[in-house]
Each structure stands twice: as C-alpha cells, then as structure tokens.
mmCIF file of C-alpha atoms and ligand atoms in Angstrom:
data_model
loop_
_atom_site.group_PDB
_atom_site.id
_atom_site.type_symbol
_atom_site.label_atom_id
_atom_site.label_comp_id
_atom_site.label_asym_id
_atom_site.label_seq_id
_atom_site.Cartn_x
_atom_site.Cartn_y
_atom_site.Cartn_z
ATOM 1 C CA MET A 1 -16.707 -8.073 4.226
ATOM 2 C CA GLU A 2 -17.664 -7.447 0.385
ATOM 3 C CA VAL A 3 -15.800 -7.688 -2.724
ATOM 4 C CA LEU A 4 -12.363 -5.828 -3.269
ATOM 5 C CA LEU A 5 -12.286 -3.259 -5.033
ATOM 6 C CA SER A 6 -10.606 -1.951 -8.390
ATOM 7 C CA PRO A 7 -7.703 0.344 -7.965
ATOM 8 C CA LEU A 8 -9.958 2.782 -10.589
ATOM 9 C CA GLU A 9 -13.595 1.791 -8.376
ATOM 10 C CA SER A 10 -12.066 2.111 -5.496
ATOM 11 C CA ALA A 11 -11.296 6.364 -6.454
ATOM 12 C CA LYS A 12 -14.242 6.698 -7.576
ATOM 13 C CA PHE A 13 -16.276 5.188 -4.456
ATOM 14 C CA ILE A 14 -13.723 7.479 -1.942
ATOM 15 C CA ALA A 15 -14.348 10.569 -3.758
ATOM 16 C CA GLY A 16 -18.082 9.998 -3.431
ATOM 17 C CA ASN A 17 -17.858 9.725 -0.228
ATOM 18 C CA SER A 18 -15.013 11.750 1.138
ATOM 19 C CA LYS A 19 -14.776 14.120 3.927
ATOM 20 C CA ASP A 20 -11.676 16.370 4.167
ATOM 21 C CA VAL A 21 -10.669 15.982 0.067
ATOM 22 C CA PHE A 22 -12.674 17.271 -2.975
ATOM 23 C CA VAL A 23 -12.117 16.396 -6.379
ATOM 24 C CA ASP A 24 -12.305 20.129 -8.342
ATOM 25 C CA GLU A 25 -14.104 19.762 -11.231
ATOM 26 C CA ASP A 26 -13.771 22.724 -13.196
ATOM 27 C CA GLY A 27 -10.026 22.204 -12.121
ATOM 28 C CA ALA A 28 -9.381 18.706 -13.856
ATOM 29 C CA ARG A 29 -10.473 20.375 -16.501
ATOM 30 C CA ARG A 30 -8.464 23.426 -16.058
ATOM 31 C CA VAL A 31 -5.274 20.869 -15.593
ATOM 32 C CA ALA A 32 -6.630 18.861 -19.316
ATOM 33 C CA GLU A 33 -6.455 22.364 -21.374
ATOM 34 C CA SER A 34 -2.800 23.714 -19.763
ATOM 35 C CA LEU A 35 -1.580 20.170 -20.553
ATOM 36 C CA PHE A 36 -3.787 20.115 -24.157
ATOM 37 C CA ASP A 37 -0.039 21.248 -25.973
ATOM 38 C CA LYS A 38 2.575 19.321 -24.178
ATOM 39 C CA ALA A 39 0.608 15.868 -24.435
ATOM 40 C CA SER A 40 1.657 15.211 -27.732
ATOM 41 C CA ALA A 41 5.465 16.578 -27.097
ATOM 42 C CA ALA A 42 7.907 14.078 -26.783
ATOM 43 C CA GLU A 43 8.561 14.784 -23.096
ATOM 44 C CA PHE A 44 4.244 13.701 -22.482
ATOM 45 C CA GLY A 45 5.623 10.199 -24.564
ATOM 46 C CA LEU A 46 6.705 7.198 -23.454
ATOM 47 C CA ALA A 47 10.530 7.589 -24.356
ATOM 48 C CA GLY A 48 10.657 10.906 -21.655
ATOM 49 C CA TRP A 49 11.887 7.362 -18.988
ATOM 50 C CA LYS A 50 14.952 6.513 -20.428
ATOM 51 C CA SER A 51 15.699 10.590 -21.905
ATOM 52 C CA LEU A 52 14.409 12.541 -19.122
ATOM 53 C CA HIS A 53 16.217 10.177 -16.416
ATOM 54 C CA GLU A 54 19.557 9.320 -16.630
ATOM 55 C CA LEU A 55 19.596 6.803 -14.146
ATOM 56 C CA ASN A 56 16.521 4.610 -15.468
ATOM 57 C CA PRO A 57 18.659 1.789 -17.562
ATOM 58 C CA ARG A 58 18.720 2.340 -21.224
ATOM 59 C CA SER A 59 18.813 -0.934 -22.188
ATOM 60 C CA ALA A 60 15.414 -3.327 -22.622
ATOM 61 C CA GLY A 61 16.974 -6.745 -21.995
ATOM 62 C CA GLU A 62 16.025 -9.145 -19.034
ATOM 63 C CA GLU A 63 18.672 -6.950 -16.700
ATOM 64 C CA ALA A 64 17.107 -4.140 -17.568
ATOM 65 C CA VAL A 65 13.706 -5.648 -16.390
ATOM 66 C CA ASP A 66 15.863 -6.785 -13.316
ATOM 67 C CA TRP A 67 16.514 -3.393 -12.325
ATOM 68 C CA VAL A 68 12.799 -2.263 -12.496
ATOM 69 C CA PHE A 69 11.286 -4.903 -10.437
ATOM 70 C CA LEU A 70 14.223 -4.517 -7.869
ATOM 71 C CA VAL A 71 13.587 -0.463 -7.349
ATOM 72 C CA ASP A 72 9.907 -0.932 -8.103
ATOM 73 C CA THR A 73 10.261 -3.894 -5.200
ATOM 74 C CA LEU A 74 11.445 -0.830 -2.671
ATOM 75 C CA ASN A 75 10.200 2.354 -3.844
ATOM 76 C CA PHE A 76 8.452 3.833 -1.054
ATOM 77 C CA SER A 77 8.987 6.081 1.910
ATOM 78 C CA PHE A 78 11.660 8.906 0.972
ATOM 79 C CA TRP A 79 10.579 11.813 3.127
ATOM 80 C CA SER A 80 12.504 13.317 5.662
ATOM 81 C CA GLU A 81 11.299 14.490 9.313
ATOM 82 C CA HIS A 82 13.175 17.704 8.823
ATOM 83 C CA GLU A 83 13.936 18.963 5.285
ATOM 84 C CA ASP A 84 17.596 20.345 5.724
ATOM 85 C CA ARG A 85 18.435 16.848 6.620
ATOM 86 C CA LYS A 86 18.136 13.841 4.588
ATOM 87 C CA TYR A 87 19.652 10.606 2.776
ATOM 88 C CA LEU A 88 21.343 11.591 0.276
ATOM 89 C CA VAL A 89 23.851 9.491 -2.350
ATOM 90 C CA LYS A 90 26.158 11.350 -4.508
ATOM 91 C CA TYR A 91 27.277 9.365 -7.491
ATOM 92 C CA LYS A 92 28.871 10.097 -11.000
ATOM 93 C CA GLY A 93 29.867 13.820 -9.497
ATOM 94 C CA LYS A 94 25.658 14.322 -8.765
ATOM 95 C CA THR A 95 23.746 14.078 -5.051
ATOM 96 C CA TYR A 96 20.411 12.220 -5.382
ATOM 97 C CA SER A 97 17.441 12.768 -3.688
ATOM 98 C CA GLY A 98 14.213 11.320 -2.558
ATOM 99 C CA TYR A 99 13.066 8.280 -5.071
ATOM 100 C CA TRP A 100 16.274 9.060 -7.020
ATOM 101 C CA SER A 101 18.752 8.497 -4.461
ATOM 102 C CA LEU A 102 17.702 4.784 -4.243
ATOM 103 C CA CYS A 103 18.350 4.080 -7.901
ATOM 104 C CA ALA A 104 21.912 6.423 -7.401
ATOM 105 C CA ALA A 105 22.617 3.983 -4.583
ATOM 106 C CA VAL A 106 21.382 0.740 -6.790
ATOM 107 C CA ASN A 107 23.305 1.830 -9.683
ATOM 108 C CA ARG A 108 26.840 2.380 -7.872
ATOM 109 C CA ALA A 109 26.638 -0.993 -6.451
ATOM 110 C CA LEU A 110 26.504 -2.155 -9.714
ATOM 111 C CA ASP A 111 28.993 -0.007 -10.713
ATOM 112 C CA ASP A 112 31.035 -1.796 -7.207
ATOM 113 C CA GLY A 113 30.084 -5.322 -8.919
ATOM 114 C CA ILE A 114 27.526 -6.230 -6.875
ATOM 115 C CA PRO A 115 25.072 -8.227 -8.621
ATOM 116 C CA ILE A 116 21.838 -5.680 -5.887
ATOM 117 C CA THR A 117 19.477 -6.707 -9.305
ATOM 118 C CA SER A 118 20.115 -10.564 -8.758
ATOM 119 C CA ALA A 119 16.926 -12.296 -7.123
ATOM 120 C CA SER A 120 20.325 -15.194 -6.130
ATOM 121 C CA TYR A 121 21.661 -12.070 -4.667
ATOM 122 C CA PHE A 122 18.694 -10.246 -2.724
ATOM 123 C CA ALA A 123 17.262 -13.312 -1.224
ATOM 124 C CA THR A 124 19.790 -13.998 1.152
ATOM 125 C CA MET A 125 21.553 -10.080 1.215
ATOM 126 C CA THR A 126 22.114 -9.544 5.437
ATOM 127 C CA LEU A 127 20.763 -6.427 6.852
ATOM 128 C CA ASP A 128 24.662 -5.150 7.088
ATOM 129 C CA GLN A 129 24.961 -5.566 3.189
ATOM 130 C CA ILE A 130 21.254 -3.577 2.769
ATOM 131 C CA ARG A 131 23.134 -0.808 4.994
ATOM 132 C CA HIS A 132 26.096 -1.138 3.024
ATOM 133 C CA VAL A 133 24.515 -0.697 -0.837
ATOM 134 C CA PHE A 134 21.802 1.877 0.588
ATOM 135 C CA ARG A 135 24.558 3.920 2.725
ATOM 136 C CA SER A 136 23.959 7.231 3.208
ATOM 137 C CA ASP A 137 26.087 10.135 1.962
ATOM 138 C CA THR A 138 24.715 11.825 4.803
ATOM 139 C CA GLU A 139 24.352 11.195 8.636
ATOM 140 C CA VAL A 140 20.437 10.711 7.500
ATOM 141 C CA PRO A 141 19.952 6.858 6.618
ATOM 142 C CA ILE A 142 17.688 5.886 4.147
ATOM 143 C CA PRO A 143 14.033 5.490 5.929
ATOM 144 C CA LEU A 144 12.320 2.290 6.801
ATOM 145 C CA ILE A 145 16.188 -0.597 6.361
ATOM 146 C CA GLU A 146 14.763 -3.065 7.905
ATOM 147 C CA GLU A 147 11.728 -3.249 6.150
ATOM 148 C CA ARG A 148 13.776 -3.100 3.040
ATOM 149 C CA HIS A 149 15.785 -6.026 4.330
ATOM 150 C CA ARG A 150 12.337 -7.749 4.380
ATOM 151 C CA VAL A 151 10.237 -7.142 1.452
ATOM 152 C CA LEU A 152 14.008 -7.805 -0.376
ATOM 153 C CA ASN A 153 14.477 -11.193 1.065
ATOM 154 C CA GLU A 154 10.433 -11.976 0.831
ATOM 155 C CA SER A 155 10.646 -10.746 -2.818
ATOM 156 C CA GLY A 156 13.635 -12.507 -4.364
ATOM 157 C CA THR A 157 12.981 -15.532 -2.403
ATOM 158 C CA ILE A 158 9.766 -15.692 -4.239
ATOM 159 C CA LEU A 159 11.102 -14.924 -7.348
ATOM 160 C CA LEU A 160 13.907 -18.074 -7.211
ATOM 161 C CA GLU A 161 11.367 -20.052 -5.894
ATOM 162 C CA LYS A 162 8.250 -19.122 -8.660
ATOM 163 C CA PHE A 163 9.779 -17.567 -11.262
ATOM 164 C CA GLY A 164 13.344 -19.498 -12.225
ATOM 165 C CA GLY A 165 14.765 -15.694 -10.189
ATOM 166 C CA SER A 166 13.969 -13.392 -13.167
ATOM 167 C CA PHE A 167 11.600 -10.687 -13.699
ATOM 168 C CA LEU A 168 11.087 -11.174 -17.299
ATOM 169 C CA THR A 169 9.578 -14.533 -16.434
ATOM 170 C CA CYS A 170 6.880 -12.741 -15.139
ATOM 171 C CA VAL A 171 6.331 -10.741 -17.805
ATOM 172 C CA LYS A 172 6.057 -12.921 -20.496
ATOM 173 C CA MET A 173 3.364 -14.645 -18.536
ATOM 174 C CA SER A 174 1.394 -11.982 -18.588
ATOM 175 C CA GLY A 175 0.587 -12.504 -22.904
ATOM 176 C CA LYS A 176 1.128 -8.862 -22.966
ATOM 177 C CA SER A 177 -1.465 -7.754 -20.816
ATOM 178 C CA ALA A 178 -1.079 -5.100 -18.324
ATOM 179 C CA GLN A 179 -3.874 -6.708 -16.085
ATOM 180 C CA LYS A 180 -2.371 -9.977 -15.982
ATOM 181 C CA LEU A 181 0.789 -9.042 -15.038
ATOM 182 C CA LEU A 182 -0.944 -6.402 -12.296
ATOM 183 C CA ARG A 183 -2.967 -10.075 -10.711
ATOM 184 C CA LEU A 184 0.309 -11.937 -11.091
ATOM 185 C CA VAL A 185 2.487 -10.260 -8.702
ATOM 186 C CA LEU A 186 -0.310 -9.090 -6.117
ATOM 187 C CA ASP A 187 -0.703 -12.938 -5.962
ATOM 188 C CA ASN A 188 2.719 -13.717 -5.910
ATOM 189 C CA PHE A 189 4.210 -10.875 -3.712
ATOM 190 C CA PRO A 190 2.669 -9.827 -0.506
ATOM 191 C CA SER A 191 4.674 -6.192 -0.301
ATOM 192 C CA TYR A 192 2.908 -5.138 -3.652
ATOM 193 C CA ARG A 193 -0.988 -5.601 -1.544
ATOM 194 C CA ASP A 194 -1.315 -2.162 -1.212
ATOM 195 C CA GLU A 195 -5.032 -1.692 0.084
ATOM 196 C CA ALA A 196 -7.096 -0.461 2.481
ATOM 197 C CA VAL A 197 -11.277 -0.296 4.444
ATOM 198 C CA PHE A 198 -13.066 2.502 3.646
ATOM 199 C CA GLU A 199 -16.437 3.230 4.949
ATOM 200 C CA LYS A 200 -16.999 -0.847 5.326
ATOM 201 C CA LYS A 201 -15.379 -1.105 1.758
ATOM 202 C CA LYS A 202 -12.301 -3.162 0.574
ATOM 203 C CA VAL A 203 -10.221 -0.727 -1.607
ATOM 204 C CA SER A 204 -6.705 -0.879 -3.461
ATOM 205 C CA PHE A 205 -4.443 1.305 -4.499
ATOM 206 C CA TYR A 206 -1.466 -0.952 -5.402
ATOM 207 C CA LYS A 207 0.557 1.797 -6.291
ATOM 208 C CA ARG A 208 4.073 -0.256 -6.614
ATOM 209 C CA ALA A 209 2.675 -3.007 -8.094
ATOM 210 C CA GLN A 210 1.301 -0.643 -11.015
ATOM 211 C CA ILE A 211 4.515 1.837 -11.005
ATOM 212 C CA LEU A 212 6.118 -1.749 -11.848
ATOM 213 C CA VAL A 213 3.826 -3.015 -15.130
ATOM 214 C CA ALA A 214 3.743 1.330 -15.584
ATOM 215 C CA ASP A 215 7.716 0.706 -15.512
ATOM 216 C CA THR A 216 7.724 -2.494 -17.229
ATOM 217 C CA TRP A 217 6.449 -1.147 -19.924
ATOM 218 C CA SER A 218 8.920 2.021 -19.984
ATOM 219 C CA VAL A 219 12.151 -0.120 -19.971
ATOM 220 C CA LEU A 220 10.629 -2.524 -23.087
ATOM 221 C CA GLU A 221 9.437 0.694 -24.610
ATOM 222 C CA GLY A 222 6.159 -0.588 -25.441
ATOM 223 C CA LYS A 223 7.742 -3.495 -27.489
ATOM 224 C CA GLY A 224 7.320 -6.642 -27.986
ATOM 225 C CA HIS A 225 7.162 -8.809 -24.177
ATOM 226 C CA GLY A 226 6.163 -5.668 -22.687
ATOM 227 C CA SER A 227 3.432 -4.210 -25.770
ATOM 228 C CA PHE A 228 0.857 -4.279 -23.470
ATOM 229 C CA ASN A 229 -2.628 -3.874 -25.004
ATOM 230 C CA ASP A 230 -4.440 -2.336 -21.770
ATOM 231 C CA ILE A 231 -1.686 -0.561 -20.228
ATOM 232 C CA SER A 232 -4.313 2.204 -20.746
ATOM 233 C CA SER A 233 -6.603 0.774 -17.575
ATOM 234 C CA LEU A 234 -3.612 1.586 -15.172
ATOM 235 C CA THR A 235 -4.571 4.077 -12.679
ATOM 236 C CA ILE A 236 -1.726 6.716 -11.483
ATOM 237 C CA PHE A 237 0.134 6.119 -9.314
ATOM 238 C CA ALA A 238 -1.329 6.643 -5.093
ATOM 239 C CA ASP A 239 2.268 8.131 -3.729
ATOM 240 C CA TYR A 240 2.897 11.325 -1.522
ATOM 241 C CA ARG A 241 3.753 13.728 -4.310
ATOM 242 C CA ILE A 242 0.923 13.224 -7.209
ATOM 243 C CA PRO A 243 -2.123 14.862 -3.981
ATOM 244 C CA GLN A 244 0.961 17.435 -3.253
ATOM 245 C CA VAL A 245 0.722 18.702 -7.405
ATOM 246 C CA LEU A 246 -2.593 18.562 -7.454
ATOM 247 C CA VAL A 247 -3.749 20.924 -4.422
ATOM 248 C CA HIS A 248 -0.968 23.230 -6.850
ATOM 249 C CA LEU A 249 -2.523 23.005 -9.364
ATOM 250 C CA LYS A 250 -6.125 24.421 -7.593
ATOM 251 C CA ALA A 251 -7.781 20.009 -9.094
ATOM 252 C CA MET A 252 -7.965 18.842 -5.744
ATOM 253 C CA LYS A 253 -8.837 20.871 -1.908
ATOM 254 C CA TYR A 254 -8.756 19.578 1.507
ATOM 255 C CA SER A 255 -10.976 20.577 4.058
ATOM 256 C CA GLU A 256 -9.213 23.523 6.574
ATOM 257 C CA GLU A 257 -8.759 20.668 9.585
ATOM 258 C CA LEU A 258 -7.604 18.650 6.846
ATOM 259 C CA MET A 259 -5.069 20.778 5.809
ATOM 260 C CA LYS A 260 -4.174 22.136 9.529
ATOM 261 C CA LYS A 261 -2.839 18.613 10.509
ATOM 262 C CA LEU A 262 -0.489 18.307 7.501
ATOM 263 C CA ARG A 263 0.611 21.529 8.109
ATOM 264 C CA GLU A 264 1.479 20.265 11.259
ATOM 265 C CA GLU A 265 3.354 17.774 9.822
ATOM 266 C CA THR A 266 1.132 15.219 11.724
ATOM 267 C CA VAL A 267 2.801 11.219 10.409
ATOM 268 C CA PHE A 268 -0.569 9.576 9.894
ATOM 269 C CA LYS A 269 -1.303 5.360 9.717
ATOM 270 C CA SER A 270 -1.193 2.808 6.787
ATOM 271 C CA GLY A 271 -5.085 3.179 6.101
ATOM 272 C CA ASP A 272 -6.199 6.146 8.477
ATOM 273 C CA ARG A 273 -9.412 7.518 6.501
ATOM 274 C CA GLU A 274 -7.633 11.335 5.618
ATOM 275 C CA GLU A 275 -4.609 9.123 3.708
ATOM 276 C CA VAL A 276 -7.276 6.918 2.339
ATOM 277 C CA GLU A 277 -9.678 9.990 1.065
ATOM 278 C CA ILE A 278 -5.976 12.096 -0.064
ATOM 279 C CA ARG A 279 -4.597 8.587 -1.787
ATOM 280 C CA GLY A 280 -8.420 8.212 -3.260
ATOM 281 C CA CYS A 281 -9.525 11.547 -4.524
ATOM 282 C CA SER A 282 -6.061 11.820 -6.324
ATOM 283 C CA VAL A 283 -6.736 8.680 -8.299
ATOM 284 C CA TRP A 284 -9.990 9.572 -9.336
ATOM 285 C CA CYS A 285 -8.710 13.591 -9.815
ATOM 286 C CA CYS A 286 -6.116 11.842 -12.427
ATOM 287 C CA ALA A 287 -9.183 9.909 -14.533
ATOM 288 C CA LEU A 288 -10.574 12.587 -15.151
ATOM 289 C CA ILE A 289 -7.956 14.953 -16.556
ATOM 290 C CA CYS A 290 -7.868 11.818 -18.745
ATOM 291 C CA LYS A 291 -11.237 11.964 -19.438
ATOM 292 C CA HIS A 292 -11.037 15.936 -20.298
ATOM 293 C CA LEU A 293 -7.211 15.487 -22.260
ATOM 294 C CA LEU A 294 -9.151 12.953 -24.276
ATOM 295 C CA GLU A 295 -12.089 14.697 -24.931
ATOM 296 C CA LEU A 296 -10.482 18.206 -26.181
ATOM 297 C CA TYR A 297 -8.609 15.874 -28.652
ATOM 298 C CA GLU A 298 -11.687 13.984 -30.126
ATOM 299 C CA LYS A 299 -13.003 17.725 -30.470
ATOM 300 C CA LYS A 300 -10.066 18.377 -32.678
ATOM 301 C CA GLY A 301 -10.602 14.845 -34.245
ATOM 302 C CA GLN A 302 -7.179 13.126 -33.374
ATOM 303 C CA ASP A 303 -7.592 9.778 -31.272
ATOM 304 C CA MET A 304 -5.184 9.976 -28.591
ATOM 305 C CA ARG A 305 -5.767 6.885 -26.726
ATOM 306 C CA GLU A 306 -2.741 5.450 -27.841
ATOM 307 C CA LYS A 307 -0.543 8.391 -26.717
ATOM 308 C CA ILE A 308 -2.641 9.498 -23.341
ATOM 309 C CA ASN A 309 -2.875 7.558 -20.806
ATOM 310 C CA ALA A 310 -3.120 7.928 -16.040
ATOM 311 C CA VAL A 311 0.779 6.185 -16.205
ATOM 312 C CA LEU A 312 1.953 9.055 -19.252
ATOM 313 C CA LEU A 313 0.073 11.666 -17.241
ATOM 314 C CA ASP A 314 1.124 10.320 -14.254
ATOM 315 C CA TYR A 315 5.011 10.241 -15.119
ATOM 316 C CA TYR A 316 4.838 14.057 -16.320
ATOM 317 C CA LEU A 317 2.874 15.281 -13.147
ATOM 318 C CA TRP A 318 5.343 13.769 -10.664
ATOM 319 C CA ASP A 319 8.105 15.014 -12.667
ATOM 320 C CA TYR A 320 6.853 18.495 -12.603
ATOM 321 C CA ALA A 321 6.115 18.311 -9.012
ATOM 322 C CA ARG A 322 9.932 17.282 -8.729
ATOM 323 C CA ASP A 323 10.831 20.298 -10.954
ATOM 324 C CA HIS A 324 8.530 22.630 -9.392
ATOM 325 C CA ARG A 325 9.448 21.226 -5.811
ATOM 326 C CA GLU A 326 9.915 25.754 -4.988
ATOM 327 C CA GLU A 327 6.645 26.854 -5.577
ATOM 328 C CA MET A 328 4.880 23.872 -4.045
ATOM 329 C CA LYS A 329 6.894 24.333 -0.589
ATOM 330 C CA ASP A 330 3.366 26.083 0.561
ATOM 331 C CA ILE A 331 1.092 22.458 0.085
ATOM 332 C CA PRO A 332 1.604 20.277 2.731
ATOM 333 C CA PHE A 333 2.320 16.738 1.302
ATOM 334 C CA HIS A 334 1.007 13.590 3.613
ATOM 335 C CA ARG A 335 2.883 11.577 5.839
ATOM 336 C CA VAL A 336 3.022 8.143 6.115
ATOM 337 C CA ARG A 337 6.157 5.225 6.936
ATOM 338 C CA CYS A 338 4.865 2.432 4.978
ATOM 339 C CA ILE A 339 6.070 -0.046 2.839
ATOM 340 C CA TYR A 340 3.475 0.586 0.112
ATOM 341 C CA TYR A 341 4.674 4.009 -2.032
HETATM 342 N N1 56B B 1 2.852 8.864 -8.504
HETATM 343 C C1 56B B 1 4.452 7.920 -9.375
HETATM 344 N N2 56B B 1 5.226 8.204 -7.882
HETATM 345 C C2 56B B 1 6.122 8.178 -7.707
HETATM 346 C C3 56B B 1 7.142 7.824 -8.726
HETATM 347 C C4 56B B 1 8.289 7.718 -8.779
HETATM 348 C C5 56B B 1 9.594 7.255 -10.000
HETATM 349 N N3 56B B 1 9.101 7.007 -10.622
HETATM 350 C C6 56B B 1 9.359 7.107 -12.259
HETATM 351 C C7 56B B 1 9.992 8.307 -11.776
HETATM 352 C C8 56B B 1 10.825 8.539 -13.234
HETATM 353 C C9 56B B 1 10.489 7.364 -13.812
HETATM 354 O O1 56B B 1 10.052 7.759 -15.168
HETATM 355 C C10 56B B 1 10.358 6.546 -13.063
HETATM 356 O O2 56B B 1 9.388 5.212 -13.857
HETATM 357 C C11 56B B 1 8.568 7.686 -7.324
HETATM 358 N N4 56B B 1 7.487 7.632 -7.073
HETATM 359 C C12 56B B 1 7.070 7.836 -5.407
HETATM 360 O O3 56B B 1 7.692 9.061 -4.960
HETATM 361 C C13 56B B 1 7.450 9.159 -4.171
HETATM 362 C C14 56B B 1 9.376 9.969 -4.090
HETATM 363 O O4 56B B 1 9.194 11.444 -3.923
HETATM 364 P P1 56B B 1 10.155 12.198 -3.709
HETATM 365 O O5 56B B 1 10.278 12.173 -2.506
HETATM 366 O O6 56B B 1 9.726 13.509 -4.489
HETATM 367 O O7 56B B 1 11.217 11.041 -3.933
HETATM 368 C C15 56B B 1 7.673 7.815 -3.011
HETATM 369 O O8 56B B 1 6.654 7.734 -2.470
HETATM 370 C C16 56B B 1 7.891 7.284 -4.811
HETATM 371 O O9 56B B 1 7.273 5.863 -4.049
HETATM 372 C C17 56B B 1 5.923 8.134 -10.360
HETATM 373 O O10 56B B 1 6.276 8.178 -11.132
HETATM 374 N N5 56B B 1 4.737 8.360 -10.145
#
C-alpha cells in the first residue's frame, strides 16, 4: 500500500476518479460569488463561533478547551432513522436536536455538578453513567451509545497518561501550528483516525481531528496558544450535512443511481465507494469555493487570506444547512453509522 494521502490530496484524487459524485466548477464559482458580500461580515468570522451559538463556551480558558475536546471526541452520528422520532435534549427551556443535543446534554451534566469534561472522570465513566448524562427527552436514545462509552474511556485514559489530563497541554505542544496539533491528535487518539482506501490508495478525511483543531482555534479566539499560523491549511470537515448543502447549492451533483440509493435511505458502510466519493468531492468542492472567493477579493485588491479559509467556510455552510433544513428536505443525506462524523 502506498503513502497515506493528506485530506486535501485525498479530496483532489477522489474528485478526479469519482464515478457517482461530481464537483460542478461553475456551481462552485457561483457559490463563491453568492458568498462574496457575506465573507466580510461578522457572522462569517471567527467570533461567530461564540456569538452565534449559545451552547458553546463563553470563556477561553483551560476548562473551555476541555469542553471542546470532550464534545469533539463524541461529535459523530446524530442522524435518526425516522425524522419524526429522534434523540432530543431539553436544556434551559429549549429543545435541541442533532449535534446541539450533544452540547445540551454536556452542559446539563455540568450544571448538575457532573465533571463530564474532566479526563479523570470520563476515563472511567461506566456505561450507565454515560446513559444518564446523554439521556434523551424522547423515547429515542443517542445513537452509538456503546461506541461513545468506548471512545470516551479510551480518550480520557490517553489524555491522563500522556497529557496530564488536559487537552490544553496537547495544544501547547503544537507550538501554534494547526498541522502539528492535528498530527499529535492522530498519533495519540485512535478514534480520530478517519481513513479509507479508494482506487487502491490510502485516503484521509480526519473530520473530527480537524474540527477539534478548528474548534480549539475558535474557543481560544485565535489568540495565545490558539493563534495557529497555518489554520488555513485545514480542509472542511467531511460530515453528512456539508454534502447535502453543496448539492442543494448546485456546486455538487450525484448520479441518478446514487440519488436513488440515497432516496431509498440506503445505509452505507464506512469506506464504501459512494461514501468516500461523497466525502472527498465535498472537501474538494469547498477548496474550489475558497479559491474562487479569495480570487474575487484579490481582483478588488483585497487580501482576505486571514478572513477566508476552509474552517470559516465550513462553519458558515454547516449553519446554513441547519437554518435551511426545510428548503433542503428534498436533498437526501448519506447514512453511515460510524464514530468518524
Ligand atoms: N462539517 C461540519 N460538521 C459538523 C459541524 C458540527 C458542529 N460544529 C460547529 C457548529 C457550530 C459551532 O461552531 C461548532 O464548532 C457538527 N458537525 C457534524 O454534523 C453532523 C450533525 O449534523 P445535524 O444532524 O444537523 O446536527 C454530524 O456529522 C456532526 O459531526 C461543523 O461545524 N461542520
């Protein structure tokens, strides 16, 4: 087996050999043009991570970084088999679904005095304690509860043994490099190794590892230990929502055969060709959108490389997908049960 390709190299290779998913270059350019005015607005920037999302930590201290590590260790697989029967968590008078239900459950536990973000606690949590912390306010439990138990015990034990129980220690070791922090996470935490084989090449997505680095950058407000000088080298995070919004915005297309399988709610396995093509083409499509956006600003004599990168584009598109659920209901998302996204 040859060398493992980086997420960006993987995306380019997959998009160049994909059979059922197509990146539409003109569509990507049109999306960039539609984002032109928004890209310089506040909600597109780093500050939006806190100002737009009430469940995210307000502070930028060690406990906020630990919150990010815990949440991103569990940041996977929130989709439900039936849209009308799903895992929901009520918190401070509001009902949260999907990814936000995870954050609501974590904040509910902290309010109840459960030190859920402390490695010394989650390293040895029992399955029953996990069931209690992530209990649902419907009859539908959080998906993959046993896997969540396993990855929490595993990650907590490693954080204790190698980093004194604090993810901030790991961040400090990265020397303000996003790529070094990404490498530290991948080398030490097995559940973050999100890889596949495509056309006999080893490809990578590293969705949770990259979003962990991005959320660390965000919670530290791009300052101090979080002032990563290479944050623009990250790709978007290949989940199951970004592909949906890219198809909705006509920057990406599926073959008829694939669309039929998605509409039939086929459950794919992690590493299936269709899944790898959907994820890889999404990453490549967003790399093109970023490139076009920067070129549009350059034509206006503006260097926006500090303001526009795949992380901020991803956050914007993910929030867009959340806010336009109704308009996007005819675009199916791909279903995989896994711990990677
Ligand atoms: N590409 C990308 N995927 C993301 C996120 C987030 C939340 N993070 C940020 C959001 C606000 C704050 O700024 C957080 O930093 C969750 N997901 C993924 O989505 C899926 C859940 O979707 P739904 O079932 O609709 O809740 C699941 O695979 C989950 O892993 C992101 O930002 N980008």
